[in-house]
mmCIF file with all atom_site columns, C-alpha atoms in Angstrom:
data_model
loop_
_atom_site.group_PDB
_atom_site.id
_atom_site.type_symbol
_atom_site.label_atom_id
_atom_site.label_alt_id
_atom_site.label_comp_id
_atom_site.label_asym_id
_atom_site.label_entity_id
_atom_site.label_seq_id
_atom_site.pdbx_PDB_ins_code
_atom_site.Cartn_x
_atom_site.Cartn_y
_atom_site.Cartn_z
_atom_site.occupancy
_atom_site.B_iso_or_equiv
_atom_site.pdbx_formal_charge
_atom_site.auth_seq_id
_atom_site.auth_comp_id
_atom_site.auth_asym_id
_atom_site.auth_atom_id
_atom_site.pdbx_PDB_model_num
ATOM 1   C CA . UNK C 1 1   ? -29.277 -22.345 16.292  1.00 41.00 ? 99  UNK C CA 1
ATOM 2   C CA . UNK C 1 2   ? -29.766 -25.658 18.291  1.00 39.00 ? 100 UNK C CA 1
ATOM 3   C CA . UNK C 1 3   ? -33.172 -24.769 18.851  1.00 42.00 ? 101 UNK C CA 1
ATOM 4   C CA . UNK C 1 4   ? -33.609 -24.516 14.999  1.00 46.00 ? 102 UNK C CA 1
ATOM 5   C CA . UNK C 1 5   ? -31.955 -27.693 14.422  1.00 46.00 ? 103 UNK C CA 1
ATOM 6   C CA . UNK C 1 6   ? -33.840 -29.618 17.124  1.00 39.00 ? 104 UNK C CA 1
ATOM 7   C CA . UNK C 1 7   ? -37.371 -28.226 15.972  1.00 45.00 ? 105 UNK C CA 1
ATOM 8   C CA . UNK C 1 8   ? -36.876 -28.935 12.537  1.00 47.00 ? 106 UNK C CA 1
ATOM 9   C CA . UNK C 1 9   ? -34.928 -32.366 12.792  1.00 47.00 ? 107 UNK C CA 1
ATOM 10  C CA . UNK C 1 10  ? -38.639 -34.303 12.550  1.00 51.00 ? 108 UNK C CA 1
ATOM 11  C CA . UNK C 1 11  ? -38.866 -32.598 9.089   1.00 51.00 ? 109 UNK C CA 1
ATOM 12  C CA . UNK C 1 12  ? -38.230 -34.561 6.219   1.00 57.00 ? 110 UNK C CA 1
ATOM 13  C CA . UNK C 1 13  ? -36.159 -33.442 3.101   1.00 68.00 ? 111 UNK C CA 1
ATOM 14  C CA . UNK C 1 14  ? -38.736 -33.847 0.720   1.00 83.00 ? 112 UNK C CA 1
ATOM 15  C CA . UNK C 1 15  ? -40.947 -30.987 2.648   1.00 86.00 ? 113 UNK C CA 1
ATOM 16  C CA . UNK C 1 16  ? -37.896 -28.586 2.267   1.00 85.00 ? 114 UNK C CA 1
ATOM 17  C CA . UNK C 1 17  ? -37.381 -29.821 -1.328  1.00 91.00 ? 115 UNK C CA 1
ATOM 18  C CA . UNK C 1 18  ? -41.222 -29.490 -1.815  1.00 94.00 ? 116 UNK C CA 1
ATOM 19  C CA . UNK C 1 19  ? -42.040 -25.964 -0.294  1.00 93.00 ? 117 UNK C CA 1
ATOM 20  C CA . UNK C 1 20  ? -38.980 -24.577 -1.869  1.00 94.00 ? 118 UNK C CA 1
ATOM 21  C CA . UNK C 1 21  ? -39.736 -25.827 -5.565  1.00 95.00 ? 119 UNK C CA 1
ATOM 22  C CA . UNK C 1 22  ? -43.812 -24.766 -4.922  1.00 97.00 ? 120 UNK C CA 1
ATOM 23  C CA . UNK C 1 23  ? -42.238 -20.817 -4.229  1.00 97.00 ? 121 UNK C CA 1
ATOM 24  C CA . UNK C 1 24  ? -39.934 -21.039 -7.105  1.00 96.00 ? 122 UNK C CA 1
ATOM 25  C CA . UNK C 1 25  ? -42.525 -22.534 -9.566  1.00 97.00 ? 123 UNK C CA 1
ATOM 26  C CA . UNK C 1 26  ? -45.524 -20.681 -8.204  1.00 97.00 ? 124 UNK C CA 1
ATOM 27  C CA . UNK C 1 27  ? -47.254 -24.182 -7.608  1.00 98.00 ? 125 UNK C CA 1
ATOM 28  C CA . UNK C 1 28  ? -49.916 -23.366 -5.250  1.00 98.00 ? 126 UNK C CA 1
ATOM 29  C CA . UNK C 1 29  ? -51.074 -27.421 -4.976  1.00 98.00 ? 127 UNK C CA 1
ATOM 30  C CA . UNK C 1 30  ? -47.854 -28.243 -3.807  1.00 98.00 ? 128 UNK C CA 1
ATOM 31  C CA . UNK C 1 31  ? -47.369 -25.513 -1.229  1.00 98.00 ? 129 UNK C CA 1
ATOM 32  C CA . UNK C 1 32  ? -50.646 -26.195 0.063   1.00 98.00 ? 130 UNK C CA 1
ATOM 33  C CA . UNK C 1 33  ? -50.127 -29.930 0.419   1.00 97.00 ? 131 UNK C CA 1
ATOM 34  C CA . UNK C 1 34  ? -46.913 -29.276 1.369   1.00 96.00 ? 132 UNK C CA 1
ATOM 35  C CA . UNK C 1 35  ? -48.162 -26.949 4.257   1.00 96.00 ? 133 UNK C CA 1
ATOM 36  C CA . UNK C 1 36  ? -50.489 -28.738 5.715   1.00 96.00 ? 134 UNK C CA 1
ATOM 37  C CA . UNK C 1 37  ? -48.319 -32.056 5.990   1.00 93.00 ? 135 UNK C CA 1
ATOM 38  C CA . UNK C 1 38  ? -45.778 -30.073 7.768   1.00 94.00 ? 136 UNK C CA 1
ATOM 39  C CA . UNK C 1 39  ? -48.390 -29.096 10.283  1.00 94.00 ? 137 UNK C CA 1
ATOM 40  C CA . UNK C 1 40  ? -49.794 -32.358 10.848  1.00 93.00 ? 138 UNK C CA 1
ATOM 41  C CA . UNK C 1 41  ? -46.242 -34.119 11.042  1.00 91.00 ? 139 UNK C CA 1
ATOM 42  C CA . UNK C 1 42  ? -43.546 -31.013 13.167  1.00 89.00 ? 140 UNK C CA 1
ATOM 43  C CA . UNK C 1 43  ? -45.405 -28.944 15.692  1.00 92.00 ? 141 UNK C CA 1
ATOM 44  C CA . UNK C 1 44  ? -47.010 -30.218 18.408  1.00 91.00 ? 142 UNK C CA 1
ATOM 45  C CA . UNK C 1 45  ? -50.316 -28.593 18.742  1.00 88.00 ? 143 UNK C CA 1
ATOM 46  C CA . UNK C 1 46  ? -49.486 -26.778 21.774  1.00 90.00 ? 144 UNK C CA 1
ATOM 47  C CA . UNK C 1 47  ? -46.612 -25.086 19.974  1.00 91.00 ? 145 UNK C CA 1
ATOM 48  C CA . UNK C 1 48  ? -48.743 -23.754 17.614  1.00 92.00 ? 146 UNK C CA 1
ATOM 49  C CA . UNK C 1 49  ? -50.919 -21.366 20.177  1.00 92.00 ? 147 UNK C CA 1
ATOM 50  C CA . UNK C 1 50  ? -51.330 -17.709 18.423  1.00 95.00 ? 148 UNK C CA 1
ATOM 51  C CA . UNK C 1 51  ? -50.240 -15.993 14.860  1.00 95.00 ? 149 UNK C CA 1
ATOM 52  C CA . UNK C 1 52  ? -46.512 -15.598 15.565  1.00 95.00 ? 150 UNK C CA 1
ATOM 53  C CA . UNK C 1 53  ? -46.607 -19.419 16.238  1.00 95.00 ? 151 UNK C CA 1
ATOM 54  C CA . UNK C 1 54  ? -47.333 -19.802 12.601  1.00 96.00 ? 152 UNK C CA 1
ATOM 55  C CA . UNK C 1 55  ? -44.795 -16.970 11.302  1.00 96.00 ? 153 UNK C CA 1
ATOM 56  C CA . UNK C 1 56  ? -42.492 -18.043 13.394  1.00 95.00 ? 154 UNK C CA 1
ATOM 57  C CA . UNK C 1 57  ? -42.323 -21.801 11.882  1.00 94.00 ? 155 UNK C CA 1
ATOM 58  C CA . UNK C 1 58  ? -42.670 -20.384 8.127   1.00 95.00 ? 156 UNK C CA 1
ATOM 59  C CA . UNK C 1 59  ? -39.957 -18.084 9.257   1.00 95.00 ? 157 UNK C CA 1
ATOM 60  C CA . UNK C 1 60  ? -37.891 -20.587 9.679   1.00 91.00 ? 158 UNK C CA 1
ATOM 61  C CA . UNK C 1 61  ? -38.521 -22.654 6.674   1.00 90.00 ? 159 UNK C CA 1
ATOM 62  C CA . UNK C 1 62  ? -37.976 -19.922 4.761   1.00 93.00 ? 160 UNK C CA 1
ATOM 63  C CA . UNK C 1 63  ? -34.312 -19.182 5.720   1.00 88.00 ? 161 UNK C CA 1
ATOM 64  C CA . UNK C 1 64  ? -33.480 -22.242 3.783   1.00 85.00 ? 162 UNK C CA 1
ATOM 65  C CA . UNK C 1 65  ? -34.476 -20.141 0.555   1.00 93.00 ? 163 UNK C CA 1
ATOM 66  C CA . UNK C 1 66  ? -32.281 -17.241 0.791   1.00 93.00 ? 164 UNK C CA 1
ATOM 67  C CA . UNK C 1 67  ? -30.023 -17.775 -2.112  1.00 95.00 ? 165 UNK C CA 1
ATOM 68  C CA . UNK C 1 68  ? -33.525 -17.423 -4.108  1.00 96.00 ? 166 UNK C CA 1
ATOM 69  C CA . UNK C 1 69  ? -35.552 -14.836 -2.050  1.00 97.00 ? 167 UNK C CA 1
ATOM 70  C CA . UNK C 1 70  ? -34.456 -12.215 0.232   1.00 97.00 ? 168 UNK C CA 1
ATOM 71  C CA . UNK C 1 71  ? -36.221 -12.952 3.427   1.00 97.00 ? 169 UNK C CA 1
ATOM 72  C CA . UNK C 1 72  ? -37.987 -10.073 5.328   1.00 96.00 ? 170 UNK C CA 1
ATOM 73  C CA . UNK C 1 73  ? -40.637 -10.347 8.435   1.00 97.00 ? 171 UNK C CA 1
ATOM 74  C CA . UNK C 1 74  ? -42.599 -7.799  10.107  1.00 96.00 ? 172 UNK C CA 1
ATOM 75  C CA . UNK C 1 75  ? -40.788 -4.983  7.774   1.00 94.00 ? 173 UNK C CA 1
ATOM 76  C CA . UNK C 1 76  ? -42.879 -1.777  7.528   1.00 93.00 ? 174 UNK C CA 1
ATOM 77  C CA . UNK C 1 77  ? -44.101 -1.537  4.125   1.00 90.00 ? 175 UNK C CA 1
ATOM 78  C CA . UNK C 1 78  ? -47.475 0.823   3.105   1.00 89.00 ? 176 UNK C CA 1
ATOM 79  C CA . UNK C 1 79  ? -49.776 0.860   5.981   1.00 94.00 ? 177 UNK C CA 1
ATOM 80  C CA . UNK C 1 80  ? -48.092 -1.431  8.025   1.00 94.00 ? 178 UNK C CA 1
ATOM 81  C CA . UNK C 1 81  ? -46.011 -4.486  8.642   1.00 94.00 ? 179 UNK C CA 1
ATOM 82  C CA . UNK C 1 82  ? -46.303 -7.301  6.420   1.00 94.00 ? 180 UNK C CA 1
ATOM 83  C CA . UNK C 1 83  ? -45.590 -10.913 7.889   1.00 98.00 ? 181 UNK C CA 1
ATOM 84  C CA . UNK C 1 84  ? -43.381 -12.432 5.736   1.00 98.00 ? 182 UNK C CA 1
ATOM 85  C CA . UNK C 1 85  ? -42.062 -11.218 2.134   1.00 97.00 ? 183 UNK C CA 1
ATOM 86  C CA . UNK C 1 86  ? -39.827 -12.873 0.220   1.00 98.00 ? 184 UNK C CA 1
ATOM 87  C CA . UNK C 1 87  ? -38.430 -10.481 -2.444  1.00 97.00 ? 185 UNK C CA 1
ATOM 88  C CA . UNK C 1 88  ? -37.310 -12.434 -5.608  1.00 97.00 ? 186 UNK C CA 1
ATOM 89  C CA . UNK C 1 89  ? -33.703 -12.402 -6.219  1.00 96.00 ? 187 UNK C CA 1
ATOM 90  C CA . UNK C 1 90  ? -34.315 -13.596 -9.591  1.00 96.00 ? 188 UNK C CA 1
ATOM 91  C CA . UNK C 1 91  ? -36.865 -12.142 -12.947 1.00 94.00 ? 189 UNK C CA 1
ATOM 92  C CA . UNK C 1 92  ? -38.065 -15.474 -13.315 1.00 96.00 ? 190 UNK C CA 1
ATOM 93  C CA . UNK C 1 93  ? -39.658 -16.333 -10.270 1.00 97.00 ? 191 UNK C CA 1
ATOM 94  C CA . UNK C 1 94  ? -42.331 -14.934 -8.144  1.00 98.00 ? 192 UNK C CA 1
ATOM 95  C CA . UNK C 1 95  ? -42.243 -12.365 -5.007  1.00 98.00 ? 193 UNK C CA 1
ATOM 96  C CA . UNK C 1 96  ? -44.428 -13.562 -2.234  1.00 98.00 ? 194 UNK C CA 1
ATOM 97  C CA . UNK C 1 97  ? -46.476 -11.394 0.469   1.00 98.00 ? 195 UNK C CA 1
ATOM 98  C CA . UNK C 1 98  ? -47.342 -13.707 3.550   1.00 98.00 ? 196 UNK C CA 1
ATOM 99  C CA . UNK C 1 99  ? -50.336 -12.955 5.905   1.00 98.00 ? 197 UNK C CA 1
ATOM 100 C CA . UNK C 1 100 ? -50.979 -15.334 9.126   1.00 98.00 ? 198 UNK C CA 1
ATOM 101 C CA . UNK C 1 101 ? -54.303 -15.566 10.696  1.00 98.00 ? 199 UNK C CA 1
ATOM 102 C CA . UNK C 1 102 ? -55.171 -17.091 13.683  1.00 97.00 ? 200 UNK C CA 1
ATOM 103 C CA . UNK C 1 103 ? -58.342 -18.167 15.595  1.00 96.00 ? 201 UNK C CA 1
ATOM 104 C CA . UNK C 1 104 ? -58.616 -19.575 19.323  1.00 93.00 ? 202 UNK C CA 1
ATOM 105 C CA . UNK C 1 105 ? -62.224 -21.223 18.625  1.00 90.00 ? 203 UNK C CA 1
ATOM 106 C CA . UNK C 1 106 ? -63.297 -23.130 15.349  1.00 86.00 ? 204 UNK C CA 1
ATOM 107 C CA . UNK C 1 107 ? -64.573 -20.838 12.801  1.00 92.00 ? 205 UNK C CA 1
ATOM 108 C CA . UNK C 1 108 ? -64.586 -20.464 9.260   1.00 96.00 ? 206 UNK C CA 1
ATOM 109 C CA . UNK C 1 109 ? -61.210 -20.072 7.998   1.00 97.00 ? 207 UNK C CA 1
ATOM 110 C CA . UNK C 1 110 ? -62.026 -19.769 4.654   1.00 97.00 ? 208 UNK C CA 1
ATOM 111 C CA . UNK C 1 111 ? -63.047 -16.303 6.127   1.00 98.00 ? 209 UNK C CA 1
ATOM 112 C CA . UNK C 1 112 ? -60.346 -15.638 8.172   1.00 98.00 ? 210 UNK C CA 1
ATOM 113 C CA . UNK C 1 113 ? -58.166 -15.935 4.703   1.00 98.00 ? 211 UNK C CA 1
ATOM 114 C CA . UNK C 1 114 ? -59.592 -13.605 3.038   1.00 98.00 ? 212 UNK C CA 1
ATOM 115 C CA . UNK C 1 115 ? -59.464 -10.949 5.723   1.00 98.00 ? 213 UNK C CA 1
ATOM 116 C CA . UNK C 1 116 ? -55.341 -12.046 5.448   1.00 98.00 ? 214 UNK C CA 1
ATOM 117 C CA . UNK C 1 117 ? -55.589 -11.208 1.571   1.00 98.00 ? 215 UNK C CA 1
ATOM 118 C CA . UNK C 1 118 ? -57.753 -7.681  2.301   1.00 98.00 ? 216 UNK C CA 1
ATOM 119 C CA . UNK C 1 119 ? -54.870 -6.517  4.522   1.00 98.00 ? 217 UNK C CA 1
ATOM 120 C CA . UNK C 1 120 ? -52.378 -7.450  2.195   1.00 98.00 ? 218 UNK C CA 1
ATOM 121 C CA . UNK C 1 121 ? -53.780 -5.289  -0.381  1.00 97.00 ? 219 UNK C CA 1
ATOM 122 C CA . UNK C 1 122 ? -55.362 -2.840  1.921   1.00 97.00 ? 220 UNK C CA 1
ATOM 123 C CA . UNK C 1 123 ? -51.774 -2.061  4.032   1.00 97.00 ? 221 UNK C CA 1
ATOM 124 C CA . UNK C 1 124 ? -49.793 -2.501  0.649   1.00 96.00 ? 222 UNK C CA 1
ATOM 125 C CA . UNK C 1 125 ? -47.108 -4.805  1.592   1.00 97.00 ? 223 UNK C CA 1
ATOM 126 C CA . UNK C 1 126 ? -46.394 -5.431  -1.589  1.00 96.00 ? 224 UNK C CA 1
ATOM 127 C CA . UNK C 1 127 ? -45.343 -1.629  -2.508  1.00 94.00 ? 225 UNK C CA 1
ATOM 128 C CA . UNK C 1 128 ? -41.426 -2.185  -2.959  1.00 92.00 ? 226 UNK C CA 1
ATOM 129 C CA . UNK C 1 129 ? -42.510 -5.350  -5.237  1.00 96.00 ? 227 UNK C CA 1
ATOM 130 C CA . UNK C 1 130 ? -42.271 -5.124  -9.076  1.00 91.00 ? 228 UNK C CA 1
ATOM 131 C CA . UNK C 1 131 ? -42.786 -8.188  -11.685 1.00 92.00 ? 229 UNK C CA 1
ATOM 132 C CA . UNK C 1 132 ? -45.014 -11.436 -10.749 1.00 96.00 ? 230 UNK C CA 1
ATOM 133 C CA . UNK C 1 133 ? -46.382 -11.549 -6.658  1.00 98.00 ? 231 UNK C CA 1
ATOM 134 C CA . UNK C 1 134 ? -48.423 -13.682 -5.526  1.00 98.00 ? 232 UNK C CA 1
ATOM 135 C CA . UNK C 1 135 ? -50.522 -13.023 -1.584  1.00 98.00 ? 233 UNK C CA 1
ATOM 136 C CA . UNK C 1 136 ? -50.521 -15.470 0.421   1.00 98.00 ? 234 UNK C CA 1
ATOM 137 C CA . UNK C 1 137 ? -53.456 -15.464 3.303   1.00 98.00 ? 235 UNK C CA 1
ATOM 138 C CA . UNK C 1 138 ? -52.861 -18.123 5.899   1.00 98.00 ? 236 UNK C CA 1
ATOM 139 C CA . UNK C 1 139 ? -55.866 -18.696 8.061   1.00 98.00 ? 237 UNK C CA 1
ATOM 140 C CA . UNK C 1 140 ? -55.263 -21.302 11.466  1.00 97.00 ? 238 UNK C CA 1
ATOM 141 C CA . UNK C 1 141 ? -56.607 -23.104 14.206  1.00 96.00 ? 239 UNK C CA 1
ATOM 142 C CA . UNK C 1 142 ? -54.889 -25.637 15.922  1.00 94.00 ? 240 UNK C CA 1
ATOM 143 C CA . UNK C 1 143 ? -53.614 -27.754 13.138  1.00 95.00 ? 241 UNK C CA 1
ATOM 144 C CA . UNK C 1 144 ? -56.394 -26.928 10.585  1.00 95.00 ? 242 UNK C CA 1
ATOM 145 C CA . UNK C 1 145 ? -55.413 -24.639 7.552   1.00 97.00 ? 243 UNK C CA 1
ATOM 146 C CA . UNK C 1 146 ? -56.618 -22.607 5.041   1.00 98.00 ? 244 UNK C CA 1
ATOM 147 C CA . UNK C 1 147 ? -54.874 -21.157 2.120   1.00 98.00 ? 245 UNK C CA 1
ATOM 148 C CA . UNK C 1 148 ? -55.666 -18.273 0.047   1.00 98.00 ? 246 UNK C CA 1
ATOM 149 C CA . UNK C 1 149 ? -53.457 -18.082 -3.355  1.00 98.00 ? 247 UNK C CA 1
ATOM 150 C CA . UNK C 1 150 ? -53.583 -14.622 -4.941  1.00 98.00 ? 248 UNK C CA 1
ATOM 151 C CA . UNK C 1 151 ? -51.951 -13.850 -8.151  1.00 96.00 ? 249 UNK C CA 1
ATOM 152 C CA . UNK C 1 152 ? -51.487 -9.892  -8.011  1.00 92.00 ? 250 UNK C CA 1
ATOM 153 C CA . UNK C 1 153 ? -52.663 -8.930  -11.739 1.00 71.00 ? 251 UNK C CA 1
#
C-alpha cells in the first residue's frame, strides 16, 4: 500500500476526478486528455518499460472506481484474458474492455490500437458484458499514446 501511495502522491485530484467522471459519462475527450497528462506528469519514463507497465498504472487508477465498476484484470473471458474490465455496477453507465499495447521502437501507434481493438473483439472479452461497452485500445511507447474509443453497437 505505501508503494501505491508514494507512486501516486505526484497525481493531482483533478486527474482522479477527471478519469473517473470521463468512465462514468463515456467522455472519450476527457479520458484521452486526461490520459495522456497523467503520463507526461507521474511515471518516469523508465517506469513505463513494457505492456504491464501501462496496466499496471491504469490498474491502479482504477481501484479508486470500485464503488462504480467492479474491477477485473487479466480474467479469462472468450479466447483469452482481457486486460482490464470494469463491469458496470450501475444501468446507467458504461462497461469498459481495456487493451494495452506496447512498442520498444517508434512506430505507428495508431496501428498498434487497432490491433488492441481486433483482440478485444476477436478473444471476446466482453462476453459476460450486457447493456452499453465501450473498447478501449491503448497503444504506447515511451510516453507517447494512442487511444482507440469503440462504442460496441
Amino acid at each position: 500500500m505505501i508503494f501505491i501511495c508514494s507512486y501516486f502522491q505526484n497525481a493531482k485530484d483533478t486527474d482522479f476526478e477527471n478519469l473517473y467522471n470521463a468512465f462514468e459519462t463515456a467522455n472519450e475527450k476527457l479520458f484521452t486528455t486526461t490520459y495522456r497528462n497523467i503520463l507526461e506528469t507521474l511515471p518516469s519514463s523508465f517506469d513505463l518499460k513494457d505492456e504491464n507497465s501501462y496496466h499496471m498504472m491504469v490498474l491502479g487508477l482504477c481501484a479508486w472506481m470500485r464503488n462504480i465498476y467492479e474491477v477485473e484484470s487479466n480474467r479469462e473471458e472468450g479466447l483469452g484474458r482481457g486486460d482490464i474490465v470494469l463491469i458496470a455496477k450501475r444501468n446507467d453507465i458504461p462497461s469498459y474492455v481495456l487493451e494495452f499495447k506496447y512498442s520498444k521502437e517508434e512506430c505507428d501507434l495508431d496501428q498498434l490500437a487497432n490491433v488492441a481493438i481486433q483482440q478485444i473483439i476477436y478473444k471476446k472479452y466482453d462476453m459476460k458484458l450486457k447493456d452499453k461497452i465501450i473498447y478501449i485500445g491503448l497503444a504506447h511507447h515511451k510516453k507517447s499514446v494512442k487511444v482507440k474509443w469503440i462504442n460496441k453497437d
